[in-house]
PDB file of C-alpha atoms in Angstrom:
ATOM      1  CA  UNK E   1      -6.709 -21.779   1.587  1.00 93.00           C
ATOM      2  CA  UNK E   2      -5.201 -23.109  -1.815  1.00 94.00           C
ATOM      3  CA  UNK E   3      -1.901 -24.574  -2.052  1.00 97.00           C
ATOM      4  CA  UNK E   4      -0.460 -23.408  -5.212  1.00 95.00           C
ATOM      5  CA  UNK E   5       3.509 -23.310  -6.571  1.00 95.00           C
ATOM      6  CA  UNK E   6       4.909 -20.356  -7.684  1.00 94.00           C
ATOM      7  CA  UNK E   7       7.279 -19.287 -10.293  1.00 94.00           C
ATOM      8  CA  UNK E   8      10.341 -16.999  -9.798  1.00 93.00           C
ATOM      9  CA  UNK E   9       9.687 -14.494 -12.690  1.00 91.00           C
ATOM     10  CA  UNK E  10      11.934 -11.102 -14.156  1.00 91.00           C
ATOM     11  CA  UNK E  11       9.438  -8.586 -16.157  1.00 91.00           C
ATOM     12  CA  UNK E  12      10.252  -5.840 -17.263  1.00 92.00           C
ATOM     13  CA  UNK E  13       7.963  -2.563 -16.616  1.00 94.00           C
ATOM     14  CA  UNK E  14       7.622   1.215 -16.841  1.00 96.00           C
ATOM     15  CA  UNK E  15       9.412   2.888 -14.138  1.00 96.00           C
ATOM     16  CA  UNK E  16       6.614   5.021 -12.924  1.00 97.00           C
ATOM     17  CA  UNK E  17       3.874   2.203 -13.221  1.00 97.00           C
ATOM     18  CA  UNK E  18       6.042   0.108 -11.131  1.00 97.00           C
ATOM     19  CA  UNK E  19       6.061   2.711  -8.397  1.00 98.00           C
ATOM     20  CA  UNK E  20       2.133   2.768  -8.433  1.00 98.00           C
ATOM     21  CA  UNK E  21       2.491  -0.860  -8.023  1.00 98.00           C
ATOM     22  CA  UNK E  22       4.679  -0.921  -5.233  1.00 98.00           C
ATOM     23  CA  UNK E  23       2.854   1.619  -3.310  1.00 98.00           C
ATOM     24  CA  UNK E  24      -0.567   0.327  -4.067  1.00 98.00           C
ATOM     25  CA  UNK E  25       0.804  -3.155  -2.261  1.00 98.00           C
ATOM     26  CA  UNK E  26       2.170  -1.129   0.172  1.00 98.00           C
ATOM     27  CA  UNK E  27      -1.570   0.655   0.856  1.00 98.00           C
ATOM     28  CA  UNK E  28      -2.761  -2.848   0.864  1.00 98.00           C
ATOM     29  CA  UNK E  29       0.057  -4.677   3.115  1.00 98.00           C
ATOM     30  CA  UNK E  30       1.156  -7.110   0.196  1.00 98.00           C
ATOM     31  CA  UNK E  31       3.558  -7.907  -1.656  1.00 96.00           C
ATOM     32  CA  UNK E  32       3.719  -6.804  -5.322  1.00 96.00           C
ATOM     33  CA  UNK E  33       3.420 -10.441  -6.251  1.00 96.00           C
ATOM     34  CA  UNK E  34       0.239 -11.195  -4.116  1.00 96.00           C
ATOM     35  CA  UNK E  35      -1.110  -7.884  -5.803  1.00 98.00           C
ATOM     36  CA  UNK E  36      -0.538  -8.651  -8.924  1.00 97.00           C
ATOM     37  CA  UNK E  37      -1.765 -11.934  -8.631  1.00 97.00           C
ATOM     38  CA  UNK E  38      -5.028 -10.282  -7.203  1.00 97.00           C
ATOM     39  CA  UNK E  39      -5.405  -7.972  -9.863  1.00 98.00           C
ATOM     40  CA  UNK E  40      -4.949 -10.664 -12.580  1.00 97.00           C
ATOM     41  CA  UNK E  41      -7.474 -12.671 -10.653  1.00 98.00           C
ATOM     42  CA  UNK E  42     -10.032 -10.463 -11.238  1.00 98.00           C
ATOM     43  CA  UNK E  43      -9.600  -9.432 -14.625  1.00 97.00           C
ATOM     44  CA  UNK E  44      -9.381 -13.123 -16.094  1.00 98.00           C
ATOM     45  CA  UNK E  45     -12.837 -13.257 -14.876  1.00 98.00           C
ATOM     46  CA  UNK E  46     -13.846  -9.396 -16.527  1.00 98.00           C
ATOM     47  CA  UNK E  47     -14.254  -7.967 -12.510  1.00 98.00           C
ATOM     48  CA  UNK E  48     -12.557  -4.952 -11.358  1.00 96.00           C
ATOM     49  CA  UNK E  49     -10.069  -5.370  -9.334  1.00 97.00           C
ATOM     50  CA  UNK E  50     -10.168  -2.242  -7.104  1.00 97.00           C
ATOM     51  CA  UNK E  51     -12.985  -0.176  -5.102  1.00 97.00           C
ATOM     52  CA  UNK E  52     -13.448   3.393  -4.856  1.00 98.00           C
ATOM     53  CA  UNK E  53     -10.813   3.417  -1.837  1.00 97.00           C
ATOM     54  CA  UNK E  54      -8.061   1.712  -4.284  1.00 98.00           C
ATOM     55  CA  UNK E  55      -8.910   3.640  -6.935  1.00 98.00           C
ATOM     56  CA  UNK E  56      -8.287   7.016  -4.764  1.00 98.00           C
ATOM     57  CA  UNK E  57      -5.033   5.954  -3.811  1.00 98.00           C
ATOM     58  CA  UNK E  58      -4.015   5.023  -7.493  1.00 98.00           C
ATOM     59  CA  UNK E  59      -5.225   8.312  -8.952  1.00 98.00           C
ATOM     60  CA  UNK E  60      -2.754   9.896  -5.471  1.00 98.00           C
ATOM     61  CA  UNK E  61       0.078   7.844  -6.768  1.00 98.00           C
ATOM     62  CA  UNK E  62      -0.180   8.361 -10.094  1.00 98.00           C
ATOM     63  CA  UNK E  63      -0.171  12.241  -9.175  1.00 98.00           C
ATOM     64  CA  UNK E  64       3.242  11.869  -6.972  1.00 98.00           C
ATOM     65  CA  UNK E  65       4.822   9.591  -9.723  1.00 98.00           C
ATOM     66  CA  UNK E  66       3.710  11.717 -12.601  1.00 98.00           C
ATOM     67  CA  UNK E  67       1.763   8.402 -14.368  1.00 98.00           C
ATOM     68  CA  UNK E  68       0.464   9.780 -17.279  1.00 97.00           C
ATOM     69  CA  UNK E  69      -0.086   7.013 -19.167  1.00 97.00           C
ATOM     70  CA  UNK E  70      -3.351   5.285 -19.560  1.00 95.00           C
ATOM     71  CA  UNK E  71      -4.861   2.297 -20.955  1.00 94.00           C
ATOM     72  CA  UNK E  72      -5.248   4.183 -24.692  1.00 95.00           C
ATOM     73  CA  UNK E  73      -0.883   3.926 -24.750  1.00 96.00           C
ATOM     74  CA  UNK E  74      -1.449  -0.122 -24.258  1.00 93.00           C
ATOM     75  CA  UNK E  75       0.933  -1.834 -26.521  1.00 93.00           C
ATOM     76  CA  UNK E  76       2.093   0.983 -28.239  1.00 93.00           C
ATOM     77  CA  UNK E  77       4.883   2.209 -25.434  1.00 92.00           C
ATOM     78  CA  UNK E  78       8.134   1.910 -26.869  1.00 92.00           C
ATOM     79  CA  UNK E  79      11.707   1.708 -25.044  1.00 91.00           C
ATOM     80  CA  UNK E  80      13.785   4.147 -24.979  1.00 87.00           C
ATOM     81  CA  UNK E  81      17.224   3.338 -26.378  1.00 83.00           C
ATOM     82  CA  UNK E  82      20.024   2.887 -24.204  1.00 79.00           C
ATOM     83  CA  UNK E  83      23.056   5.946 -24.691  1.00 78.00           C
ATOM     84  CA  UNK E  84      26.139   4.456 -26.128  1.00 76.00           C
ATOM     85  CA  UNK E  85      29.043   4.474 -23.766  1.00 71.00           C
ATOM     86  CA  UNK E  86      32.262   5.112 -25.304  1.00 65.00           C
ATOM     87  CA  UNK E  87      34.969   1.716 -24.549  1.00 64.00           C
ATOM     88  CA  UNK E  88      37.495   2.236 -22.203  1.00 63.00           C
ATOM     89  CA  UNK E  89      40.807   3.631 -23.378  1.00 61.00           C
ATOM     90  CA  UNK E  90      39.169   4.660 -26.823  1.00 57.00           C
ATOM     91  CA  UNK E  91      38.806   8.430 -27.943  1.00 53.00           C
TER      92      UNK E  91
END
């Protein structure tokens, strides 16, 4: 075991890539922290961070979650803008 401190954190992330997330750490009995602490793990040091039986269950969650973005949309996804809510008592 290594003692380590951790950081409370807010990011921000797609919708539908956060619901792979969560059910991939679900799969895996972790939390999405501990998995994405994992994952980063491995890819500071160029491994893959999944097997075949991962793998499977992201391409099955991508499916239900309609995840059709890949690696190729990488810093090019851009926010939607928020709708404009009219102020109270205006019209």
């Amino acid at each position: 075991m290594v003692t380590i401190e951790r950081s409370q954190t807010g990011i921000r992330i797609e919708k539908r890539i956060l619901k792979v997330l969560k059910g991939l750490a679900e799969f895996h009995d972790l939390s999405v922290g501990d998995l994405l602490e994992g994952v980063l793990l491995h890819v500071f040091e160029g491994k893959t961070p999944f097997g075949e039986r991962s793998l499977r269950k992201i391409a099955e969650l991508r499916k239900v979650y309609e995840l059709d973005l890949n690696a190729a949309h990488s810093h090019k996804l851009v926010e939607e803008a928020p709708l404009k809510t009219a102020r109270k008592g205006k019209r």
